[in-house]
CSV table of C-alpha atoms and ligand atoms in Angstrom, one decimal:
chain,number,residue,atom,x,y,z
A,1,UNK,CA,-9.3,21.1,22.3
A,2,UNK,CA,-10.6,17.9,23.9
A,3,UNK,CA,-12.9,15.8,21.6
A,4,UNK,CA,-15.1,12.9,22.5
A,5,UNK,CA,-16.6,10.6,20.0
A,6,UNK,CA,-19.8,9.0,21.3
A,7,UNK,CA,-22.2,6.3,20.3
A,8,UNK,CA,-19.8,4.6,17.8
A,9,UNK,CA,-18.7,1.0,17.8
A,10,UNK,CA,-14.9,0.6,18.1
A,11,UNK,CA,-13.3,-2.0,16.0
A,12,UNK,CA,-9.7,-3.1,16.3
A,13,UNK,CA,-7.9,-6.1,14.9
A,14,UNK,CA,-9.0,-8.1,17.9
A,15,UNK,CA,-12.1,-6.5,19.4
A,16,UNK,CA,-15.5,-5.0,18.6
A,17,UNK,CA,-17.2,-3.0,21.3
A,18,UNK,CA,-19.2,0.1,22.2
A,19,UNK,CA,-17.4,2.9,24.0
A,20,UNK,CA,-16.6,6.6,23.8
A,21,UNK,CA,-13.2,7.8,22.7
A,22,UNK,CA,-11.7,10.9,24.3
A,23,UNK,CA,-8.7,12.6,22.6
A,24,UNK,CA,-6.5,15.5,23.5
A,25,UNK,CA,-3.4,16.9,22.0
A,26,UNK,CA,-3.5,14.4,19.2
A,27,UNK,CA,-3.6,11.3,21.2
A,28,UNK,CA,-6.4,9.0,22.6
A,29,UNK,CA,-6.6,9.8,26.3
A,30,UNK,CA,-9.6,7.7,27.5
A,31,UNK,CA,-11.8,4.9,26.2
A,32,UNK,CA,-14.9,4.0,28.1
A,33,UNK,CA,-18.6,4.2,28.6
A,34,UNK,CA,-20.3,7.5,29.3
A,35,UNK,CA,-17.1,9.6,29.5
A,36,UNK,CA,-17.5,13.1,30.9
A,37,UNK,CA,-18.1,15.5,28.1
A,38,UNK,CA,-17.3,18.6,30.2
A,39,UNK,CA,-15.3,21.1,28.1
A,40,UNK,CA,-15.1,18.7,25.1
A,41,UNK,CA,-16.4,18.9,21.6
A,42,UNK,CA,-18.8,16.0,21.2
A,43,UNK,CA,-18.9,14.0,18.0
A,44,UNK,CA,-21.9,11.8,17.6
A,45,UNK,CA,-21.0,8.6,15.6
A,46,UNK,CA,-24.4,6.9,16.0
A,47,UNK,CA,-24.7,4.0,13.6
A,48,UNK,CA,-21.0,4.1,12.7
A,49,UNK,CA,-17.9,2.0,13.2
A,50,UNK,CA,-14.8,3.6,14.6
A,51,UNK,CA,-11.8,2.1,12.8
A,52,UNK,CA,-8.1,3.0,13.4
A,53,UNK,CA,-7.0,5.1,10.5
A,54,UNK,CA,-6.0,3.0,7.5
A,55,UNK,CA,-2.3,2.5,6.8
A,56,UNK,CA,-1.4,2.2,3.1
A,57,UNK,CA,2.0,0.6,3.0
A,58,UNK,CA,2.5,1.0,-0.7
A,59,UNK,CA,2.2,4.3,-2.6
A,60,UNK,CA,4.0,6.0,-5.4
A,61,UNK,CA,3.3,9.7,-5.2
A,62,UNK,CA,5.0,12.3,-7.4
A,63,UNK,CA,7.1,9.5,-8.9
A,64,UNK,CA,8.9,9.7,-12.2
A,65,UNK,CA,8.1,6.5,-14.2
A,66,UNK,CA,7.5,5.3,-17.8
A,67,UNK,CA,8.7,8.6,-19.3
A,68,UNK,CA,6.3,10.7,-17.2
A,69,UNK,CA,5.5,11.5,-13.6
A,70,UNK,CA,2.5,10.1,-11.5
A,71,UNK,CA,-0.4,12.5,-11.6
A,72,UNK,CA,-1.1,12.4,-7.9
A,73,UNK,CA,1.5,14.0,-5.7
A,74,UNK,CA,1.7,14.2,-1.9
A,75,UNK,CA,-1.1,16.8,-1.8
A,76,UNK,CA,-3.7,15.3,-4.0
A,77,UNK,CA,-2.7,11.8,-3.2
A,78,UNK,CA,-3.0,12.2,0.6
A,79,UNK,CA,-6.3,14.2,0.3
A,80,UNK,CA,-7.7,11.3,-1.7
A,81,UNK,CA,-6.3,8.8,0.8
A,82,UNK,CA,-8.0,10.6,3.6
A,83,UNK,CA,-11.3,10.7,1.8
A,84,UNK,CA,-10.9,6.9,1.6
A,85,UNK,CA,-10.2,6.4,5.3
A,86,UNK,CA,-6.4,6.2,5.2
A,87,UNK,CA,-4.4,8.3,7.7
A,88,UNK,CA,-0.9,7.1,7.0
A,89,UNK,CA,0.9,6.3,3.7
A,90,UNK,CA,4.4,4.8,3.3
A,91,UNK,CA,5.8,5.9,-0.1
A,92,UNK,CA,8.7,4.4,-2.0
A,93,UNK,CA,11.8,6.6,-2.2
A,94,UNK,CA,13.6,5.9,-5.4
A,95,UNK,CA,17.4,5.8,-5.5
A,96,UNK,CA,19.9,6.0,-8.3
A,97,UNK,CA,23.2,4.1,-8.9
A,98,UNK,CA,26.2,6.2,-8.0
A,99,UNK,CA,24.3,8.6,-5.9
A,100,UNK,CA,24.0,8.7,-2.1
A,101,UNK,CA,20.9,7.3,-0.4
A,102,UNK,CA,20.6,10.6,1.5
A,103,UNK,CA,20.3,12.6,-1.7
A,104,UNK,CA,17.3,10.4,-2.8
A,105,UNK,CA,15.7,10.8,0.6
A,106,UNK,CA,16.2,14.6,0.5
A,107,UNK,CA,14.4,14.6,-2.9
A,108,UNK,CA,11.5,12.7,-1.3
A,109,UNK,CA,11.4,15.0,1.6
A,110,UNK,CA,11.2,17.9,-0.8
A,111,UNK,CA,8.3,16.3,-2.6
A,112,UNK,CA,6.3,15.7,0.5
A,113,UNK,CA,7.1,18.4,3.1
A,114,UNK,CA,4.4,21.0,3.3
A,115,UNK,CA,2.1,19.0,1.0
A,116,UNK,CA,0.8,15.9,2.8
A,117,UNK,CA,-2.4,16.2,4.7
A,118,UNK,CA,-1.9,13.0,6.6
A,119,UNK,CA,1.2,11.4,8.2
A,120,UNK,CA,3.6,9.6,5.9
A,121,UNK,CA,6.9,7.7,5.9
A,122,UNK,CA,9.3,6.3,3.3
A,123,UNK,CA,10.6,2.9,2.2
A,124,UNK,CA,14.0,3.0,0.6
A,125,UNK,CA,14.7,1.4,-2.8
A,126,UNK,CA,18.1,-0.4,-3.0
A,127,UNK,CA,19.6,-0.6,-6.5
A,128,UNK,CA,23.1,-1.5,-5.6
A,129,UNK,CA,24.9,-2.9,-2.6
A,130,UNK,CA,28.5,-1.5,-2.9
A,131,UNK,CA,30.5,-0.5,0.2
A,132,UNK,CA,29.2,3.1,0.1
A,133,UNK,CA,25.6,1.9,0.2
A,134,UNK,CA,26.2,-0.6,2.9
A,135,UNK,CA,28.0,2.0,5.0
A,136,UNK,CA,25.3,4.5,4.5
A,137,UNK,CA,22.4,2.2,5.4
A,138,UNK,CA,22.8,2.2,9.2
A,139,UNK,CA,23.2,5.9,9.3
A,140,UNK,CA,20.1,6.4,7.2
A,141,UNK,CA,18.1,4.1,9.5
A,142,UNK,CA,19.2,6.0,12.5
A,143,UNK,CA,18.7,9.5,11.1
A,144,UNK,CA,15.6,9.0,9.0
A,145,UNK,CA,13.8,6.1,10.8
A,146,UNK,CA,13.6,4.2,7.5
A,147,UNK,CA,13.4,0.5,8.4
A,148,UNK,CA,12.3,-1.1,5.2
A,149,UNK,CA,14.3,-1.6,1.9
A,150,UNK,CA,12.7,-2.3,-1.5
A,151,UNK,CA,14.3,-4.3,-4.3
A,152,UNK,CA,12.7,-4.7,-7.7
A,153,UNK,CA,13.2,-8.0,-9.4
A,154,UNK,CA,11.6,-6.7,-12.6
A,155,UNK,CA,11.6,-3.6,-14.9
A,156,UNK,CA,14.8,-4.5,-16.7
A,157,UNK,CA,17.1,-1.6,-17.4
A,158,UNK,CA,15.0,0.7,-15.2
A,159,UNK,CA,14.6,-0.5,-11.6
A,160,UNK,CA,15.6,-4.1,-11.7
A,161,UNK,CA,18.3,-5.3,-9.4
A,162,UNK,CA,20.1,-8.6,-9.8
A,163,UNK,CA,20.0,-11.6,-7.3
A,164,UNK,CA,23.3,-10.6,-5.7
A,165,UNK,CA,21.9,-7.2,-4.8
A,166,UNK,CA,18.7,-8.8,-3.4
A,167,UNK,CA,20.8,-11.3,-1.4
A,168,UNK,CA,23.1,-8.7,0.0
A,169,UNK,CA,20.1,-6.5,0.8
A,170,UNK,CA,18.5,-9.4,2.7
A,171,UNK,CA,21.7,-9.9,4.7
A,172,UNK,CA,21.9,-6.2,5.5
A,173,UNK,CA,18.2,-6.4,6.5
A,174,UNK,CA,18.9,-9.2,8.8
A,175,UNK,CA,21.9,-7.4,10.4
A,176,UNK,CA,20.3,-4.0,10.7
A,177,UNK,CA,16.7,-5.0,11.5
A,178,UNK,CA,15.1,-3.9,8.3
A,179,UNK,CA,12.2,-5.5,6.5
A,180,UNK,CA,13.2,-6.2,2.9
A,181,UNK,CA,10.4,-5.8,0.3
A,182,UNK,CA,10.4,-7.2,-3.2
A,183,UNK,CA,8.5,-6.6,-6.4
A,184,UNK,CA,8.6,-10.2,-7.4
A,185,UNK,CA,8.5,-10.8,-11.2
A,186,UNK,CA,11.2,-12.3,-13.4
A,187,UNK,CA,12.3,-9.2,-15.2
A,188,UNK,CA,14.6,-11.0,-17.7
A,189,UNK,CA,12.0,-13.4,-18.9
A,190,UNK,CA,9.4,-10.6,-19.2
A,191,UNK,CA,11.9,-8.5,-21.2
A,192,UNK,CA,12.3,-11.4,-23.6
A,193,UNK,CA,8.5,-12.0,-23.9
A,194,UNK,CA,7.8,-8.3,-24.4
A,195,UNK,CA,10.4,-8.0,-27.3
A,196,UNK,CA,9.0,-11.1,-28.9
A,197,UNK,CA,5.4,-9.9,-28.7
A,198,UNK,CA,6.4,-6.5,-30.3
A,199,UNK,CA,8.4,-8.2,-33.0
A,200,UNK,CA,5.3,-10.2,-33.9
A,201,UNK,CA,3.3,-7.0,-34.2
A,202,UNK,CA,1.4,-7.4,-31.0
A,203,UNK,CA,1.0,-3.9,-29.6
A,204,UNK,CA,-2.3,-3.8,-27.7
A,205,UNK,CA,-2.7,-3.4,-23.9
A,206,UNK,CA,-3.7,-7.1,-23.4
A,207,UNK,CA,-0.1,-8.1,-24.4
A,208,UNK,CA,1.0,-6.4,-21.2
A,209,UNK,CA,-0.7,-9.2,-19.3
A,210,UNK,CA,0.3,-11.9,-21.8
A,211,UNK,CA,4.0,-11.1,-21.6
A,212,UNK,CA,4.0,-11.0,-17.7
A,213,UNK,CA,2.6,-14.5,-17.0
A,214,UNK,CA,1.8,-15.7,-13.5
A,215,UNK,CA,4.7,-18.1,-13.7
A,216,UNK,CA,7.1,-15.2,-13.9
A,217,UNK,CA,5.6,-13.9,-10.6
A,218,UNK,CA,5.5,-17.3,-9.0
A,219,UNK,CA,9.1,-18.0,-9.9
A,220,UNK,CA,10.4,-14.7,-8.6
A,221,UNK,CA,8.4,-15.0,-5.4
A,222,UNK,CA,9.8,-18.5,-4.8
A,223,UNK,CA,13.3,-17.4,-5.5
A,224,UNK,CA,13.0,-14.4,-3.2
A,225,UNK,CA,11.7,-16.7,-0.5
A,226,UNK,CA,14.6,-19.1,-0.9
A,227,UNK,CA,17.1,-16.3,-0.8
A,228,UNK,CA,15.4,-15.0,2.4
A,229,UNK,CA,15.7,-18.5,4.0
A,230,UNK,CA,19.4,-18.7,3.0
A,231,UNK,CA,20.1,-15.2,4.5
A,232,UNK,CA,18.0,-16.0,7.5
A,233,UNK,CA,16.3,-12.7,6.9
A,234,UNK,CA,12.8,-11.3,6.5
A,235,UNK,CA,10.8,-10.5,3.4
A,236,UNK,CA,7.6,-8.7,2.5
A,237,UNK,CA,6.3,-9.4,-1.0
A,238,UNK,CA,4.4,-6.5,-2.4
A,239,UNK,CA,1.3,-6.6,-4.7
A,240,UNK,CA,0.8,-10.4,-4.9
A,241,UNK,CA,-1.6,-10.9,-7.8
A,242,UNK,CA,-2.0,-14.6,-8.5
A,243,UNK,CA,-2.2,-18.1,-7.1
A,244,UNK,CA,1.3,-19.0,-8.2
A,245,UNK,CA,2.8,-16.3,-6.0
A,246,UNK,CA,0.4,-16.8,-3.0
A,247,UNK,CA,1.3,-20.5,-3.0
A,248,UNK,CA,5.0,-19.8,-2.9
A,249,UNK,CA,4.5,-17.6,0.1
A,250,UNK,CA,2.3,-20.2,1.8
A,251,UNK,CA,5.0,-22.8,1.2
A,252,UNK,CA,7.8,-20.6,2.5
A,253,UNK,CA,5.7,-19.7,5.6
A,254,UNK,CA,5.1,-23.4,6.3
A,255,UNK,CA,8.8,-23.9,6.2
A,256,UNK,CA,9.3,-21.3,8.9
A,257,UNK,CA,10.5,-18.5,6.6
A,258,UNK,CA,9.8,-15.0,7.9
A,259,UNK,CA,7.9,-13.9,4.8
A,260,UNK,CA,4.8,-11.7,4.5
A,261,UNK,CA,2.6,-10.9,1.6
A,262,UNK,CA,0.5,-7.9,0.4
A,263,UNK,CA,-2.2,-7.9,-2.2
A,264,UNK,CA,-4.2,-4.9,-3.6
A,265,UNK,CA,-7.9,-4.2,-4.2
A,266,UNK,CA,-7.4,-4.3,-7.9
A,267,UNK,CA,-6.3,-7.9,-7.9
A,268,UNK,CA,-9.3,-8.8,-5.7
A,269,UNK,CA,-12.0,-7.4,-7.9
A,270,UNK,CA,-10.7,-6.8,-11.4
A,271,UNK,CA,-9.4,-9.3,-13.9
A,272,UNK,CA,-7.4,-9.7,-17.1
A,273,UNK,CA,-10.4,-9.1,-19.4
A,274,UNK,CA,-10.2,-5.4,-18.5
A,275,UNK,CA,-7.1,-5.1,-20.6
A,276,UNK,CA,-9.1,-6.2,-23.6
A,277,UNK,CA,-11.4,-3.2,-23.5
A,278,UNK,CA,-11.8,-1.6,-26.8
A,279,UNK,CA,-10.7,2.0,-27.8
A,280,UNK,CA,-7.4,1.6,-26.0
A,281,UNK,CA,-9.4,1.6,-22.7
A,282,UNK,CA,-7.5,-1.5,-21.6
A,283,UNK,CA,-4.5,0.8,-21.0
A,284,UNK,CA,-6.3,2.2,-17.9
A,285,UNK,CA,-5.7,-1.3,-16.3
A,286,UNK,CA,-2.0,-1.6,-17.2
A,287,UNK,CA,0.1,-2.1,-14.0
A,288,UNK,CA,2.5,-4.7,-12.8
A,289,UNK,CA,2.0,-7.5,-12.0
A,290,UNK,CA,-0.9,-7.4,-14.4
A,291,UNK,CA,-4.5,-8.3,-13.7
A,292,UNK,CA,-5.0,-12.1,-13.8
A,293,UNK,CA,-7.7,-14.6,-14.8
A,294,UNK,CA,-10.7,-14.2,-12.6
A,295,UNK,CA,-10.3,-17.5,-10.7
A,296,UNK,CA,-7.2,-16.0,-8.9
A,297,UNK,CA,-9.4,-13.7,-7.0
A,298,UNK,CA,-10.9,-16.5,-4.8
A,299,UNK,CA,-7.3,-17.7,-4.1
A,300,UNK,CA,-6.3,-14.3,-2.9
A,301,UNK,CA,-9.4,-13.8,-0.7
A,302,UNK,CA,-8.7,-17.2,0.9
A,303,UNK,CA,-5.1,-16.2,1.4
A,304,UNK,CA,-6.2,-13.1,3.2
A,305,UNK,CA,-8.7,-15.0,5.3
A,306,UNK,CA,-6.2,-17.7,6.2
A,307,UNK,CA,-3.3,-15.4,7.0
A,308,UNK,CA,-1.1,-16.4,4.0
A,309,UNK,CA,-1.3,-12.7,3.0
A,310,UNK,CA,-1.4,-10.1,5.7
A,311,UNK,CA,-1.9,-6.6,4.2
A,312,UNK,CA,-3.7,-4.6,1.6
A,313,UNK,CA,-1.7,-1.9,-0.2
A,314,UNK,CA,-3.0,0.3,-2.9
A,315,UNK,CA,0.1,0.4,-5.1
A,316,UNK,CA,-1.2,3.9,-5.9
A,317,UNK,CA,0.7,5.0,-9.1
A,318,UNK,CA,-1.7,7.1,-11.0
A,319,UNK,CA,-1.5,8.4,-14.6
A,320,UNK,CA,-4.1,10.1,-16.7
A,321,UNK,CA,-5.6,8.1,-19.5
A,322,UNK,CA,-5.4,11.1,-21.8
A,323,UNK,CA,-1.8,12.2,-22.4
A,324,UNK,CA,-0.1,9.6,-20.1
A,325,UNK,CA,-1.5,6.1,-20.7
A,326,UNK,CA,-1.8,7.1,-24.3
A,327,UNK,CA,2.0,7.3,-24.5
A,328,UNK,CA,1.7,3.6,-25.3
A,329,UNK,CA,-1.0,3.9,-28.0
A,330,UNK,CA,1.2,2.0,-30.5
A,331,UNK,CA,3.3,-0.1,-28.1
A,332,UNK,CA,1.9,-1.6,-24.9
A,333,UNK,CA,5.4,-1.5,-23.4
A,334,UNK,CA,5.3,2.3,-23.4
A,335,UNK,CA,2.1,2.5,-21.3
A,336,UNK,CA,3.1,3.9,-17.9
A,337,UNK,CA,2.5,1.1,-15.4
A,338,UNK,CA,0.2,1.9,-12.5
A,339,UNK,CA,-3.3,2.8,-11.4
A,340,UNK,CA,-5.3,5.2,-9.2
A,341,UNK,CA,-6.3,3.1,-6.2
A,342,UNK,CA,-5.4,5.0,-3.0
A,343,UNK,CA,-8.9,6.4,-2.4
A,344,UNK,CA,-10.9,3.2,-2.8
A,345,UNK,CA,-8.5,0.7,-1.0
A,346,UNK,CA,-10.4,0.7,2.4
A,347,UNK,CA,-13.9,0.8,0.9
A,348,UNK,CA,-13.4,-2.0,-1.5
A,349,UNK,CA,-11.9,-4.2,1.2
A,350,UNK,CA,-14.9,-3.4,3.5
A,351,UNK,CA,-17.5,-3.8,0.8
A,352,UNK,CA,-16.2,-6.9,-1.0
A,353,UNK,CA,-14.6,-8.4,2.1
A,354,UNK,CA,-16.7,-7.7,5.2
A,355,UNK,CA,-20.1,-6.9,3.6
A,356,UNK,CA,-19.9,-10.0,1.4
A,357,UNK,CA,-18.8,-12.2,4.4
A,358,UNK,CA,-15.4,-13.1,3.1
A,359,UNK,CA,-13.5,-11.6,6.0
A,360,UNK,CA,-14.5,-10.5,9.5
A,361,UNK,CA,-14.6,-6.9,10.7
A,362,UNK,CA,-11.5,-7.5,12.8
A,363,UNK,CA,-9.6,-9.1,9.9
A,364,UNK,CA,-10.5,-6.0,7.9
A,365,UNK,CA,-8.9,-3.7,10.4
A,366,UNK,CA,-5.8,-5.9,10.6
A,367,UNK,CA,-5.5,-6.0,6.8
A,368,UNK,CA,-6.1,-2.3,6.2
A,369,UNK,CA,-4.2,-0.9,9.2
A,370,UNK,CA,-2.9,-2.9,12.1
A,371,UNK,CA,-0.6,-5.4,10.4
A,372,UNK,CA,1.1,-2.8,8.3
A,373,UNK,CA,1.7,-0.7,11.5
A,374,UNK,CA,3.3,-3.8,13.2
A,375,UNK,CA,5.4,-4.9,10.2
A,376,UNK,CA,6.7,-1.4,9.4
A,377,UNK,CA,7.5,-0.2,12.9
A,378,UNK,CA,4.6,2.2,13.6
A,379,UNK,CA,2.6,0.2,16.1
A,380,UNK,CA,1.1,0.9,18.6
A,381,UNK,CA,1.2,4.7,17.9
A,382,UNK,CA,-0.6,3.9,14.7
A,383,UNK,CA,-2.8,1.0,13.6
A,384,UNK,CA,-5.0,0.7,16.6
A,385,UNK,CA,-7.5,2.4,18.9
A,386,UNK,CA,-5.9,2.5,22.4
A,387,UNK,CA,-5.1,4.9,25.1
A,388,UNK,CA,-1.8,6.6,24.2
A,389,UNK,CA,-2.1,5.9,20.5
A,390,UNK,CA,-2.4,8.7,18.0
A,391,UNK,CA,-6.0,9.8,17.5
A,392,UNK,CA,-6.2,8.6,13.9
A,393,UNK,CA,-9.8,7.5,13.6
A,394,UNK,CA,-12.2,6.8,10.8
A,395,UNK,CA,-15.9,7.2,11.4
A,396,UNK,CA,-17.3,4.8,9.0
A,397,UNK,CA,-21.0,4.4,8.0
A,398,UNK,CA,-21.5,0.8,7.0
A,399,UNK,CA,-25.0,1.4,5.7
A,400,UNK,CA,-24.3,3.8,2.9
A,401,UNK,CA,-24.6,2.4,-0.7
A,402,UNK,CA,-22.7,4.3,-3.3
A,403,UNK,CA,-21.1,4.0,-6.7
A,404,UNK,CA,-17.4,4.7,-7.3
A,405,UNK,CA,-16.7,7.2,-10.1
A,406,UNK,CA,-14.1,9.5,-11.4
A,407,UNK,CA,-16.8,12.2,-11.3
A,408,UNK,CA,-16.8,12.1,-7.5
A,409,UNK,CA,-13.3,10.9,-6.6
A,410,UNK,CA,-10.6,13.2,-5.3
A,411,UNK,CA,-7.6,11.7,-7.1
A,412,UNK,CA,-6.1,14.0,-9.7
A,413,UNK,CA,-6.6,11.5,-12.6
A,414,UNK,CA,-9.1,11.5,-15.3
A,415,UNK,CA,-10.5,8.0,-14.7
A,416,UNK,CA,-11.2,5.6,-11.9
A,417,UNK,CA,-10.2,1.9,-12.2
A,418,UNK,CA,-13.4,0.9,-10.3
A,419,UNK,CA,-15.8,3.1,-12.3
A,420,UNK,CA,-19.4,2.1,-11.8
A,421,UNK,CA,-18.7,-0.3,-9.0
A,422,UNK,CA,-21.3,-0.4,-6.2
A,423,UNK,CA,-19.9,-0.4,-2.7
A,424,UNK,CA,-21.4,-0.7,0.7
A,425,UNK,CA,-20.0,1.6,3.4
A,426,UNK,CA,-18.2,4.9,3.4
A,427,UNK,CA,-15.8,6.9,5.6
A,428,UNK,CA,-17.9,9.9,6.8
A,429,UNK,CA,-15.3,11.7,8.9
A,430,UNK,CA,-11.6,11.1,9.3
A,431,UNK,CA,-9.3,12.4,12.1
A,432,UNK,CA,-5.5,12.6,12.0
A,433,UNK,CA,-3.9,13.1,15.3
A,434,UNK,CA,-7.1,14.3,16.7
A,435,UNK,CA,-7.9,16.9,14.0
A,436,UNK,CA,-10.5,16.4,11.4
A,437,UNK,CA,-9.2,16.0,7.9
A,438,UNK,CA,-12.5,14.9,6.5
A,439,UNK,CA,-15.7,16.0,8.2
A,440,UNK,CA,-19.1,14.9,7.0
A,441,UNK,CA,-17.5,14.0,3.6
A,442,UNK,CA,-15.9,17.4,3.2
A,443,UNK,CA,-12.1,18.1,3.2
A,444,UNK,CA,-11.4,20.3,6.2
A,445,UNK,CA,-7.7,19.4,6.7
A,446,UNK,CA,-4.6,21.5,6.1
A,447,UNK,CA,-2.1,21.0,3.4
A,448,UNK,CA,1.2,20.4,5.1
A,449,UNK,CA,-0.3,19.1,8.3
A,450,UNK,CA,0.9,15.6,7.7
A,451,UNK,CA,4.0,14.6,9.7
A,452,UNK,CA,7.0,12.6,8.5
A,453,UNK,CA,7.1,9.4,10.6
A,454,UNK,CA,10.3,7.7,11.7
A,455,UNK,CA,9.8,4.0,12.3
A,456,UNK,CA,11.3,1.4,14.6
A,457,UNK,CA,13.3,-1.5,13.4
A,458,UNK,CA,11.9,-4.9,12.4
A,459,UNK,CA,12.0,-7.4,15.2
A,460,UNK,CA,14.4,-5.3,17.2
A,461,UNK,CA,12.0,-3.2,19.3
A,462,UNK,CA,8.8,-3.8,21.0
A,463,UNK,CA,5.7,-4.9,19.1
A,464,UNK,CA,7.2,-4.7,15.7
A,465,UNK,CA,6.5,-8.3,14.8
A,466,UNK,CA,3.3,-10.2,15.4
A,467,UNK,CA,2.6,-9.1,18.9
A,468,UNK,CA,-1.0,-8.4,19.8
A,469,UNK,CA,-0.6,-7.0,23.3
A,470,UNK,CA,-0.3,-3.2,23.5
A,471,UNK,CA,2.7,-1.8,25.4
A,472,UNK,CA,3.0,2.0,25.1
B,1,URP,O1,2.5,-0.9,-12.2
B,1,URP,C1,2.9,-0.6,-11.1
B,1,URP,N1,2.7,-1.4,-10.1
B,1,URP,N2,3.5,0.6,-10.9
B,1,URP,C2,4.2,1.0,-9.7
B,1,URP,C3,5.5,0.5,-9.6
B,1,URP,C4,5.5,-0.9,-9.0
B,1,URP,O2,5.8,-1.9,-9.6
B,1,URP,O3,5.0,-1.0,-7.8
B,2,ZN,ZN1,6.0,-3.2,-8.1
B,3,ZN,ZN1,4.3,-0.2,-6.4
């Protein structure tokens, strides 16, 4: 059925204006003043902003990690994402040495099909670059529409790949038109520091941060940038947490390297002291890279504002405090790394960014949605409000004041990393391809309604890079 949203203020990455939005069969069909409402369901968005649905380019749903499996899966995770104003997630498909890429992707399809309530796609982890893998990559890109590869430079003996693998992945990315993503921390140095700390009897959660110093992130970021330049390829650095890494990205960008950076809400509002909380509570904030000294937050905000960093991911990787984080009660290195962030990503960026005057409304939309759509080959079907685009729309009330809490969140975990934080603004209703998923703060979506999205190649097809014009 035709729907028309009236009285809202449309905000895109470039414009802010009053107009009605008409949608039919899942896409936006008209935008204009006083559109005819004949035969349409009318949705009054008085006092609200209309944002393109958020795109979270960094999630780990139903992922085995740290001797356990993330608590949120594609059902609970995408419901929580929708409550938070996100209508697309791109999850990381993990691969294993010696197994085909296709088998890993099949596993991820099995985890997500029939469960997601919003649209989703996959990035593909690369752990080795032998002939089999390099032969399979173009076929996977064609068949699955996966156009981004992920390499971990940390988590020694688990996910970590060596520099040759990273370099060969960058070359493949260049040849095939895929964006290469890195978790940039020096895993070898961290492994040494972790063993040393434990041998000295230092087992508390704060040692997670102390054994993963910002220099280890800065060094790996710089190295990845240099290898990208050498391969004449393109790179996206996930979860940038500190000044050292942001500066390496700025430096590479100023040298013309095709490098992009993502940060996460947790690095913008929480700091290293959270890991010192008593009663093992610090374990709730153990993820990698770790939280940093507070002064880094201003550097990251400025990097977002100035364009050194371009996106906000959640790095959703949730574990219960009781029973999962507690696996590391006597040894910080056994605490599963990751946090529950997916639901609060958009709200924190709005409240701490826009409401506090650090970024503009249009920058907020770019950071939370548009830029990820462009970089990862979803634009302009996703990431904007335009005729022909999918009707993924967030009706956002900027006047609401509320407090984030595990008592009211929709993630499956037993704590919220932002517990007690006051935020301004809230997604009231969320539509995915023209259908309500959240209506007046209630879930009205359908489990399994989310579609798997095939994406276009980096730099090879229209509008994938930094192009602001809309061509449908
Ligand atoms: O601690 C984290 N970030 N867990 C998820 C895996 C990763 O490094 O992104
Ligand atoms: Zn990571
Ligand atoms: Zn991650």
